[in-house]
Coordinates of C-alpha atoms and ligand atoms in Angstrom, one line a residue:
X12 CA 0.0 0.0 0.0
X13 CA 1.4 3.4 -1.0
X14 CA -0.6 6.0 0.8
X15 CA -2.9 6.5 3.8
X16 CA -5.7 4.0 4.1
X17 CA -9.2 5.4 4.4
X18 CA -10.6 5.1 7.8
X19 CA -14.0 4.0 6.7
X20 CA -15.2 0.6 5.5
X21 CA -13.6 -1.1 2.5
X22 CA -16.2 0.5 0.2
X23 CA -15.0 3.5 -1.8
X24 CA -16.5 6.3 -3.8
X25 CA -14.3 5.4 -6.7
X26 CA -12.2 2.5 -7.8
X27 CA -9.7 3.4 -10.5
X28 CA -7.9 0.7 -12.5
X29 CA -4.5 1.8 -13.7
X30 CA -2.3 4.8 -12.8
X31 CA -1.0 6.2 -16.2
X32 CA -1.9 9.5 -17.7
X33 CA -5.7 8.8 -17.4
X34 CA -5.8 7.0 -14.1
X35 CA -3.5 9.4 -12.2
X36 CA -5.3 12.4 -13.6
X37 CA -8.8 11.2 -12.7
X38 CA -7.5 10.1 -9.2
X39 CA -6.0 13.5 -8.7
X40 CA -9.2 15.3 -9.7
X41 CA -11.4 13.2 -7.4
X42 CA -9.1 12.7 -4.4
X43 CA -8.1 16.4 -4.2
X44 CA -11.9 17.2 -3.9
X45 CA -12.2 14.8 -1.0
X46 CA -13.7 11.6 -2.6
X47 CA -12.6 8.3 -1.2
X48 CA -10.5 6.8 -3.9
X49 CA -8.7 3.4 -4.3
X50 CA -6.2 3.4 -7.2
X51 CA -5.3 -0.1 -8.3
X52 CA -2.1 -0.5 -10.3
X53 CA -0.9 -3.8 -11.7
X54 CA 2.8 -2.9 -11.7
X55 CA 5.2 -1.8 -8.9
X56 CA 6.5 1.6 -8.0
X57 CA 9.7 2.0 -10.0
X58 CA 13.0 1.8 -8.1
X59 CA 14.8 5.1 -7.4
X60 CA 18.3 3.4 -7.5
X61 CA 19.3 4.7 -10.9
X62 CA 18.5 1.5 -12.8
X63 CA 15.7 3.3 -14.7
X64 CA 18.4 5.6 -16.2
X65 CA 20.8 2.8 -17.0
X66 CA 21.2 2.1 -20.7
X67 CA 22.0 -1.6 -20.2
X68 CA 19.0 -2.2 -17.9
X69 CA 16.5 -0.1 -20.0
X70 CA 17.6 -0.6 -23.7
X71 CA 19.5 -3.8 -23.8
X72 CA 17.9 -6.0 -21.0
X73 CA 14.6 -4.2 -21.4
X74 CA 14.2 -4.9 -17.7
X75 CA 11.1 -2.7 -17.2
X76 CA 9.2 -3.5 -20.4
X77 CA 6.3 -5.8 -20.9
X78 CA 7.3 -9.4 -21.8
X79 CA 3.8 -10.8 -22.4
X80 CA 3.4 -12.2 -25.9
X81 CA 0.2 -11.5 -27.9
X82 CA -0.8 -12.7 -31.3
X83 CA -1.4 -10.6 -34.4
X84 CA -4.2 -11.2 -37.0
X85 CA -2.2 -14.0 -38.6
X86 CA -1.4 -15.7 -35.3
X87 CA 2.2 -14.5 -35.3
X88 CA 3.7 -13.5 -31.9
X89 CA 3.9 -9.8 -31.1
X90 CA 5.2 -8.3 -27.9
X91 CA 3.5 -4.9 -27.2
X92 CA 5.9 -2.1 -26.1
X93 CA 4.0 -1.6 -22.9
X94 CA 5.0 -0.8 -19.3
X95 CA 3.4 -1.9 -16.1
X96 CA 4.4 0.4 -13.2
X97 CA 3.0 3.2 -11.1
X98 CA 2.6 6.1 -13.5
X99 CA 2.2 3.8 -16.5
X100 CA 3.9 4.7 -19.7
X101 CA 4.3 8.4 -18.6
X102 CA 7.3 7.3 -16.5
X103 CA 9.0 6.5 -19.8
X104 CA 7.6 9.1 -22.1
X105 CA 9.3 11.9 -23.9
X106 CA 7.1 14.5 -22.1
X107 CA 6.1 16.2 -25.4
X108 CA 2.8 17.5 -24.1
X109 CA 0.9 18.9 -27.1
X110 CA -2.7 19.9 -27.5
X111 CA -4.7 18.6 -30.4
X112 CA -5.9 21.3 -32.7
X113 CA -9.6 22.1 -33.0
X114 CA -10.0 20.5 -36.4
X115 CA -8.6 17.3 -35.0
X116 CA -11.8 16.8 -33.0
X117 CA -13.8 16.7 -36.2
X118 CA -14.7 13.7 -38.3
X119 CA -12.8 13.4 -41.6
X120 CA -14.3 10.6 -43.6
X121 CA -12.0 11.1 -46.5
X122 CA -9.0 10.1 -44.4
X123 CA -11.0 7.6 -42.3
X124 CA -10.9 9.6 -39.1
X125 CA -13.8 9.3 -36.6
X126 CA -15.0 12.5 -34.9
X127 CA -15.1 13.3 -31.2
X128 CA -18.4 13.7 -29.4
X129 CA -16.9 16.9 -27.8
X130 CA -15.2 20.0 -29.3
X131 CA -11.8 21.5 -28.6
X132 CA -13.6 24.2 -26.5
X133 CA -15.0 21.5 -24.2
X134 CA -11.5 20.2 -23.4
X135 CA -9.7 23.6 -23.4
X136 CA -10.1 24.4 -19.7
X137 CA -8.8 20.9 -18.8
X138 CA -5.8 21.4 -21.2
X139 CA -5.1 24.5 -19.2
X140 CA -5.4 22.6 -15.9
X141 CA -3.2 19.7 -17.2
X142 CA -0.5 22.1 -18.4
X143 CA -0.6 23.9 -15.0
X144 CA -0.4 20.6 -13.0
X145 CA 2.4 19.2 -15.2
X146 CA 4.4 22.5 -15.4
X147 CA 4.5 22.4 -19.2
X148 CA 7.0 24.8 -20.7
X149 CA 9.1 25.6 -23.8
X150 CA 12.9 25.6 -24.0
X151 CA 14.9 27.7 -26.4
X152 CA 16.3 25.5 -29.2
X153 CA 19.8 24.4 -28.5
X154 CA 22.5 24.9 -31.2
X155 CA 22.1 21.8 -33.3
X156 CA 18.3 22.1 -33.4
X157 CA 18.6 25.8 -34.1
X158 CA 21.0 25.2 -37.0
X159 CA 18.6 22.6 -38.5
X160 CA 15.6 24.9 -38.2
X161 CA 17.5 27.7 -39.9
X162 CA 18.3 25.5 -42.8
X163 CA 14.9 23.8 -43.1
X164 CA 12.4 26.6 -42.4
X165 CA 12.3 29.3 -45.1
X166 CA 9.7 32.1 -45.7
X167 CA 7.1 30.7 -48.1
X168 CA 8.7 27.2 -47.8
X169 CA 6.8 24.0 -47.0
X170 CA 8.4 23.4 -43.5
X171 CA 7.4 25.2 -40.4
X172 CA 8.7 24.8 -36.8
X173 CA 7.2 25.6 -33.5
X174 CA 8.5 25.4 -29.9
X175 CA 7.8 22.0 -28.3
X176 CA 5.8 22.1 -25.1
X177 CA 7.7 19.9 -22.7
X178 CA 6.9 18.5 -19.2
X179 CA 10.4 19.1 -17.8
X180 CA 11.6 21.1 -14.8
X181 CA 12.8 24.6 -15.6
X182 CA 16.4 23.6 -14.5
X183 CA 16.3 20.2 -16.3
X184 CA 19.4 21.0 -18.3
X185 CA 21.4 21.4 -15.0
X186 CA 20.9 17.7 -14.3
X187 CA 22.9 16.4 -17.2
X188 CA 22.6 12.7 -16.7
X189 CA 18.8 12.9 -16.3
X190 CA 18.3 15.5 -19.1
X191 CA 20.3 13.3 -21.5
X192 CA 17.9 10.4 -20.7
X193 CA 14.4 11.9 -20.2
X194 CA 12.9 10.2 -23.3
X195 CA 12.6 6.4 -23.1
X196 CA 14.0 6.4 -19.5
X197 CA 12.4 7.1 -16.1
X198 CA 13.6 10.0 -14.0
X199 CA 14.9 9.4 -10.5
X200 CA 15.0 13.1 -9.4
X201 CA 11.6 13.9 -10.8
X202 CA 12.8 16.4 -13.5
X203 CA 10.2 14.9 -15.8
X204 CA 6.5 15.7 -15.3
X205 CA 5.1 12.2 -15.2
X206 CA 1.8 11.1 -13.8
X207 CA 3.3 9.7 -10.5
X208 CA 5.5 12.7 -9.8
X209 CA 3.1 15.5 -10.6
X210 CA -0.3 14.0 -9.9
X211 CA 0.0 11.3 -7.3
X212 CA 3.0 12.3 -5.2
X213 CA 1.5 15.6 -4.1
X214 CA -1.5 13.7 -2.7
X215 CA 0.4 11.0 -0.8
X216 CA -0.5 12.4 2.7
X217 CA -4.2 12.4 1.9
X218 CA -6.2 9.9 4.0
X219 CA -8.9 9.6 1.3
X220 CA -6.5 8.3 -1.4
X221 CA -5.2 4.8 -1.2
X222 CA -2.8 3.5 -3.9
X223 CA -2.4 -0.2 -4.2
X224 CA 0.5 -1.4 -6.4
X225 CA 0.9 -5.0 -7.5
X226 CA -2.9 -5.0 -7.8
X227 CA -3.8 -6.5 -11.2
X228 CA -7.5 -6.3 -11.8
X229 CA -8.8 -9.5 -13.4
X230 CA -12.6 -8.9 -13.6
X231 CA -15.4 -6.4 -12.9
X232 CA -18.1 -7.4 -10.5
X233 CA -21.8 -7.0 -11.5
X234 CA -24.6 -6.0 -9.2
X235 CA -26.6 -9.2 -8.3
X236 CA -29.9 -8.1 -9.9
X237 CA -28.6 -6.0 -12.8
X238 CA -25.2 -6.2 -14.5
X239 CA -25.7 -2.7 -15.8
X240 CA -24.3 -1.6 -12.5
X241 CA -20.7 -2.6 -11.6
X242 CA -20.2 -2.9 -7.9
X243 CA -16.4 -3.5 -7.8
X244 CA -13.5 -5.5 -9.1
X245 CA -11.8 -8.8 -8.4
X246 CA -8.0 -8.9 -8.5
X247 CA -5.9 -11.7 -9.9
X248 CA -4.8 -12.5 -6.4
X249 CA -8.4 -13.0 -5.3
X250 CA -8.9 -9.8 -3.4
X251 CA -12.1 -7.8 -4.1
X252 CA -12.9 -4.2 -3.7
X253 CA -16.2 -2.3 -4.0
X254 CA -17.2 1.2 -4.9
X255 CA -20.0 3.4 -6.0
X256 CA -18.3 4.0 -9.4
X257 CA -15.5 2.3 -11.2
X258 CA -13.2 4.0 -13.6
X259 CA -11.1 2.0 -16.1
X260 CA -7.7 3.5 -16.9
X261 CA -5.7 0.4 -17.7
X262 CA -4.6 1.7 -21.2
X263 CA -5.9 1.1 -24.7
X264 CA -4.6 -2.5 -24.8
X265 CA -6.1 -3.6 -21.5
X266 CA -9.2 -1.6 -20.7
X267 CA -11.1 -3.0 -23.7
X268 CA -10.2 -6.6 -22.7
X269 CA -11.6 -6.1 -19.1
X270 CA -14.8 -4.6 -20.6
X271 CA -15.1 -7.3 -23.3
X272 CA -14.8 -10.0 -20.7
X273 CA -17.4 -8.4 -18.4
X274 CA -19.9 -7.8 -21.2
X275 CA -19.5 -11.4 -22.4
X276 CA -19.8 -12.9 -18.9
X277 CA -22.9 -11.0 -18.0
X278 CA -24.7 -11.4 -21.3
X279 CA -24.7 -7.7 -21.9
X280 CA -22.6 -8.2 -25.1
X281 CA -25.8 -9.4 -26.8
X282 CA -27.9 -6.5 -25.4
X283 CA -25.7 -3.4 -25.8
X284 CA -25.3 -2.3 -29.4
X285 CA -22.0 -0.5 -28.7
X286 CA -20.5 -3.8 -27.3
X287 CA -19.5 -4.9 -30.8
X288 CA -17.1 -1.9 -31.0
X289 CA -15.2 -2.7 -27.8
X290 CA -11.6 -3.2 -28.9
X291 CA -12.2 -1.8 -32.4
X292 CA -10.8 1.3 -34.0
X293 CA -7.5 0.7 -32.2
X294 CA -4.8 3.2 -33.2
X295 CA -1.2 3.9 -32.3
X296 CA 0.0 6.3 -35.0
X297 CA 2.2 5.5 -38.0
X298 CA 5.7 6.2 -36.6
X299 CA 9.2 6.1 -38.1
X300 CA 12.6 6.7 -36.5
X301 CA 15.1 8.5 -38.6
X302 CA 18.8 8.8 -37.7
X303 CA 20.8 11.5 -39.6
X304 CA 24.5 12.1 -39.5
X305 CA 26.2 15.5 -40.1
X306 CA 29.8 16.7 -40.2
X307 CA 29.3 18.8 -37.0
X308 CA 28.8 17.4 -33.6
X309 CA 25.4 17.4 -32.0
X310 CA 25.9 18.5 -28.4
X311 CA 22.3 19.3 -27.7
X312 CA 21.1 17.9 -24.4
X313 CA 17.3 18.0 -24.8
X314 CA 17.1 18.1 -28.6
X315 CA 13.3 17.7 -28.6
X316 CA 12.9 21.5 -28.5
X317 CA 11.0 22.0 -31.8
X318 CA 8.2 20.3 -33.6
X319 CA 8.3 20.5 -37.4
X320 CA 5.4 20.2 -39.9
X321 CA 5.2 20.3 -43.7
X322 CA 2.4 22.0 -45.5
X323 CA 1.8 19.1 -47.9
X324 CA 1.4 16.5 -45.1
X325 CA -1.3 17.9 -42.8
X326 CA -1.7 14.9 -40.5
X327 CA 2.0 14.5 -39.8
X328 CA 4.8 16.0 -37.6
X329 CA 8.4 15.3 -36.7
X330 CA 10.2 15.9 -33.5
X331 CA 13.7 15.2 -32.2
X332 CA 14.3 12.1 -30.1
X333 CA 14.7 13.6 -26.7
X334 CA 18.0 13.9 -24.8
X335 CA 20.8 11.7 -26.2
X336 CA 18.5 8.9 -27.2
X337 CA 19.9 8.8 -30.7
X338 CA 23.4 8.3 -29.3
X339 CA 22.1 5.5 -27.1
X340 CA 20.3 3.8 -30.0
X341 CA 23.5 3.8 -32.0
X342 CA 25.6 2.5 -29.1
X343 CA 23.2 -0.3 -28.5
X344 CA 21.7 -1.2 -31.9
X345 CA 24.5 -0.6 -34.5
X346 CA 26.3 -3.8 -35.7
X347 CA 29.0 -4.9 -33.3
X348 CA 31.6 -5.2 -36.0
X349 CA 31.9 -1.4 -36.2
X350 CA 35.0 -0.3 -34.3
X351 CA 34.4 1.7 -31.1
X352 CA 36.0 4.8 -32.6
X353 CA 33.7 4.8 -35.6
X354 CA 30.7 4.2 -33.4
X355 CA 31.7 7.1 -31.1
X356 CA 32.3 9.4 -34.1
X357 CA 28.9 8.5 -35.6
X358 CA 27.0 8.9 -32.4
X359 CA 28.5 12.3 -31.6
X360 CA 27.2 13.5 -35.0
X361 CA 23.9 11.8 -35.0
X362 CA 20.5 13.6 -34.9
X363 CA 17.5 11.3 -34.1
X364 CA 14.0 12.1 -35.2
X365 CA 10.5 10.6 -34.5
X366 CA 8.1 11.1 -37.4
X367 CA 4.4 10.6 -36.8
X368 CA 1.2 10.5 -38.9
X369 CA -2.3 10.0 -37.6
X370 CA -3.5 6.5 -38.6
X371 CA -7.0 6.1 -39.8
X372 CA -9.8 4.7 -37.6
X373 CA -10.4 1.2 -39.0
X374 CA -12.8 -1.2 -37.2
X375 CA -10.7 -4.2 -38.1
X376 CA -7.7 -2.8 -36.3
X377 CA -8.4 -4.1 -32.9
X378 CA -7.5 -5.7 -29.6
X379 CA -9.4 -8.6 -28.2
X380 CA -9.2 -10.7 -25.1
X381 CA -8.2 -13.9 -26.9
X382 CA -7.0 -14.7 -30.3
X383 CA -9.0 -17.9 -30.8
X384 CA -8.1 -20.7 -30.5
X385 CA -5.0 -19.7 -28.5
X386 CA -5.4 -18.0 -25.1
X387 CA -3.1 -15.1 -25.9
X388 CA -4.6 -11.7 -26.5
X389 CA -5.1 -10.4 -30.0
X390 CA -3.5 -7.2 -31.4
X391 CA -4.6 -7.1 -35.0
X392 CA -3.2 -3.9 -36.6
X393 CA -2.4 -3.6 -40.3
X394 CA -1.3 -0.5 -42.1
X395 CA -2.7 -1.8 -45.4
X396 CA -6.2 -1.1 -44.0
X397 CA -5.4 2.6 -44.2
X398 CA -3.7 3.2 -47.6
X399 CA -4.3 7.0 -47.5
X400 CA -2.7 7.5 -44.1
X401 CA 0.1 5.2 -45.0
X402 CA 0.7 7.1 -48.3
X403 CA 0.9 10.3 -46.4
X404 CA 3.3 8.9 -43.8
X405 CA 5.6 7.3 -46.4
X406 CA 5.6 10.6 -48.4
X407 CA 6.3 12.6 -45.3
X408 CA 9.2 10.4 -44.3
X409 CA 10.7 10.6 -47.8
X410 CA 10.3 14.4 -47.8
X411 CA 12.0 14.9 -44.5
X412 CA 14.7 12.4 -45.4
X413 CA 15.5 14.2 -48.6
X414 CA 15.3 17.6 -47.0
X415 CA 17.9 16.6 -44.4
X416 CA 20.1 15.0 -47.0
X417 CA 20.0 18.1 -49.2
X418 CA 21.2 20.1 -46.1
X419 CA 24.2 17.8 -45.5
X420 CA 22.5 15.4 -43.1
X421 CA 22.1 12.0 -44.8
X422 CA 20.2 9.5 -42.8
X423 CA 18.6 6.1 -42.4
X424 CA 15.1 5.3 -41.2
X425 CA 13.1 2.5 -39.8
X426 CA 9.3 2.3 -39.8
X427 CA 8.0 1.1 -36.4
X428 CA 6.5 -2.4 -36.3
X429 CA 2.9 -3.1 -35.1
X430 CA 4.3 -4.0 -31.6
X431 CA 5.4 -0.4 -31.1
X432 CA 2.4 0.5 -29.0
X433 CA 3.8 3.6 -27.2
X434 CA 0.9 5.7 -28.5
X435 CA -1.9 3.1 -28.1
X436 CA -5.3 4.6 -28.2
X437 CA -8.8 4.1 -29.6
X438 CA -10.3 0.7 -28.8
X439 CA -13.1 2.0 -26.6
X440 CA -14.0 5.1 -28.7
X441 CA -16.1 7.9 -27.4
X442 CA -19.1 8.9 -29.4
X443 CA -22.6 10.4 -29.1
X444 CA -24.3 7.4 -30.7
X445 CA -24.6 4.4 -28.4
X446 CA -25.0 2.2 -31.5
X447 CA -21.6 3.1 -32.8
X448 CA -19.3 3.9 -29.9
X449 CA -18.4 2.5 -26.5
X450 CA -18.5 5.6 -24.1
X451 CA -20.3 8.9 -24.1
X452 CA -18.8 12.3 -24.2
X453 CA -17.8 12.1 -20.5
X454 CA -16.4 8.5 -20.6
X455 CA -19.4 6.6 -19.2
X456 CA -19.8 3.2 -20.9
X457 CA -23.0 3.4 -23.0
X458 CA -25.7 1.3 -21.3
X459 CA -23.9 0.9 -18.0
X460 CA -24.8 3.0 -14.9
X461 CA -21.5 3.6 -13.2
X462 CA -18.6 2.4 -15.3
X463 CA -16.3 5.1 -16.9
X464 CA -13.2 5.1 -19.0
X465 CA -10.4 7.6 -18.4
X466 CA -7.5 6.4 -20.5
X467 CA -6.3 6.7 -24.1
X468 CA -8.8 4.0 -25.3
X469 CA -11.6 6.6 -25.6
X470 CA -9.7 8.7 -28.2
X471 CA -11.6 8.5 -31.5
X472 CA -8.8 10.6 -33.2
X473 CA -5.2 10.8 -32.1
X474 CA -3.9 13.9 -33.9
X475 CA -0.7 14.4 -35.8
X476 CA 1.4 14.3 -32.6
X477 CA 1.6 12.8 -29.2
X478 CA -1.6 11.9 -27.2
X479 CA -0.7 12.1 -23.5
X480 CA -1.8 15.7 -22.8
X481 CA -5.2 15.0 -24.3
X482 CA -5.6 11.9 -22.1
X483 CA -4.7 13.9 -19.0
X484 CA -7.2 16.6 -20.0
X485 CA -10.0 14.0 -20.8
X486 CA -9.5 12.4 -17.3
X487 CA -9.5 15.8 -15.5
X488 CA -12.7 16.6 -17.3
X489 CA -14.2 13.3 -16.3
X490 CA -13.2 13.9 -12.6
X491 CA -14.8 17.3 -12.8
X492 CA -18.0 15.8 -14.2
X493 CA -18.1 13.1 -11.5
X494 CA -17.5 15.6 -8.7
X495 CA -20.3 17.9 -9.9
X496 CA -22.7 15.0 -10.3
X497 CA -22.3 14.3 -6.6
X498 CA -24.1 11.4 -4.9
X499 CA -26.7 10.0 -7.2
X500 CA -28.9 7.0 -7.7
X501 CA -25.7 5.0 -8.1
X502 CA -24.9 5.6 -4.4
X503 CA -28.1 4.1 -3.2
X504 CA -28.0 1.1 -5.6
X505 CA -24.5 0.2 -4.7
X506 CA -25.1 0.5 -1.0
X507 CA -28.4 -1.3 -0.8
X508 CA -27.8 -4.3 -3.1
X509 CA -26.0 -7.3 -1.9
X510 CA -22.5 -8.0 -3.2
X511 CA -22.1 -11.1 -5.4
X512 CA -19.1 -13.1 -4.2
Ligands
LIG22 C1 8.9 5.5 -24.7 C2 7.6 6.3 -24.7 C3 7.7 7.6 -25.1 C4 6.5 8.3 -25.2 N1 6.6 9.7 -25.4 C5 5.4 10.4 -25.4 C6 5.5 11.9 -25.5 O1 6.6 12.4 -25.6 N2 4.3 12.6 -25.4 C7 3.1 11.9 -25.3 O2 2.1 12.6 -25.3 N3 3.0 10.6 -25.2 C8 4.2 9.8 -25.2 N4 4.1 8.5 -25.0 C9 2.7 7.9 -24.9 C10 2.1 8.1 -23.5 O3 3.0 7.7 -22.5 C11 0.8 7.4 -23.4 O4 -0.1 7.9 -24.4 C12 0.0 7.6 -22.1 O5 0.9 7.2 -21.0 C13 -1.2 6.7 -22.1 O6 -1.9 6.9 -20.9 P1 -3.0 5.8 -20.5 O7 -3.6 6.2 -19.2 O8 -3.9 5.6 -21.6 O9 -2.2 4.4 -20.3 P2 -0.9 4.0 -19.5 O10 0.0 5.2 -19.3 O11 -0.3 2.9 -20.3 O12 -1.4 3.5 -18.1 C14 -2.1 2.3 -18.0 C15 -1.8 1.8 -16.6 O13 -2.7 0.7 -16.3 C16 -2.0 -0.3 -15.6 N5 -2.7 -1.6 -15.9 C17 -2.9 -2.3 -17.0 N6 -3.7 -3.4 -16.8 C18 -4.1 -3.3 -15.5 C19 -4.9 -4.2 -14.7 N7 -5.5 -5.3 -15.2 N8 -5.0 -3.9 -13.4 C20 -4.4 -2.7 -12.9 N9 -3.6 -1.9 -13.6 C21 -3.5 -2.2 -14.9 C22 -0.6 -0.3 -16.3 O14 0.3 -1.0 -15.5 C23 -0.4 1.2 -16.5 O15 0.2 1.7 -15.3 C24 5.2 7.7 -24.9 C25 5.2 6.4 -24.5 C26 6.4 5.6 -24.5 C27 6.3 4.2 -24.0

């Protein structure tokens, strides 16, 4: 147990499953207003002994990464790039904390993008709150990035650059070892604004918030007389907890599987029209890593200080790999036959980039509890289902690759495989129509009384850049909604009906 135990009976106002961007933000919003909250996190609290900044432990041994094998649509093994720990994937993220733009809330059938049930203006106050809680700020471009921008961005030209909003402490650059490894590693000093450091740690002394790590939720529990009300959860170790409302925030790979299993077990799958969309419209962006090599050294520490866009590729963006990640990739991934001197010379001159395009929303791209007949979960994601998005991505990568080469920075690139699930979202999409979506505009599962979703699985669109700030904002908005609804019918029903055991 990580924080003060509530003094009342083991019946909470809220159970929250998962502690990443969505789970920590909804917990913060509810617990800071006095609600009795139990946050259940499957993974441990990460060690603070320096191992999360150690290149061998993180990149070579992949000590902290998911090892569970899933199957793809052709029954081939795939290991999702997921992390189970307090703070979820935010402990490892690059802290690029961008807002979606207003048009990215609209449906765009030509490109296969679903629309949101809410507008940018509905989320704007919660973007403000998320940025304030996370301390989002912009840093002046360091020399290598400034040189690149000066060569790439010309008046009237196709490329534009804007300062990158980052969740990093103002003195981040003073902590060289940490700043060099903020992207893809987990901070020990807390220089990175992750969900644990910024949203959970400040509430640790509160008696009304209990955080339970090593608590893998295995199933949702129905009310005896009506499964449309969820009364609690059962853990893999047999423990059970009960609450007035349950919020799923296990991430876009796991939340749909918990929901799918519940709907199937209770018979609701046959009754709720939206049930057939659970797990579908899964997205994780089309992503490519590009390493470029110049004659001059790249001594930038943060590097991820600008975001580039190209006028001809409206759903795409490119950002630097944060810190010295490019150098670490070269050190750990380049062929061993390369002499150390050559490897060092290359890595000192390397610039790493992360190129992203929004993938289309396709119902056949999905996650499911089991890939029949095997017991492994299914991650069926194919880019040939979205030829238009893929054509934009491939064209964008070529354009950036050529632009760099023309400016004396030739490079190589690698398209990320389907197991690269860092930006997993969709899979329980929000929508106004209960026939065609899984949750409503506040995250309540259509047709269920008191089950909500706070994580990236609700995102119908994922924008041209990173999703975490939008997930934080969605969850803060959900917390506000639940706070202002106050005690309702759910309270009475959960309290007066017997618990099924
Ligand atoms: C290397 C890396 C770099 C990234 N960089 C950026 C970036 O720069 N900017 C950005 O916006 N995004 C970035 N992302 C993506 C970002 O981290 C995610 O979009 C965000 O964390 C998703 O939040 P979430 O709440 O949906 O899920 P998660 O953060 O994945 O949290 C889900 C939590 O639920 C827990 N859980 C799962 N199953 C259960 C269960 N059965 N019971 C209990 N708990 C469970 C998990 O352990 C986890 O803690 C990056 C991700 C990675 C991996």
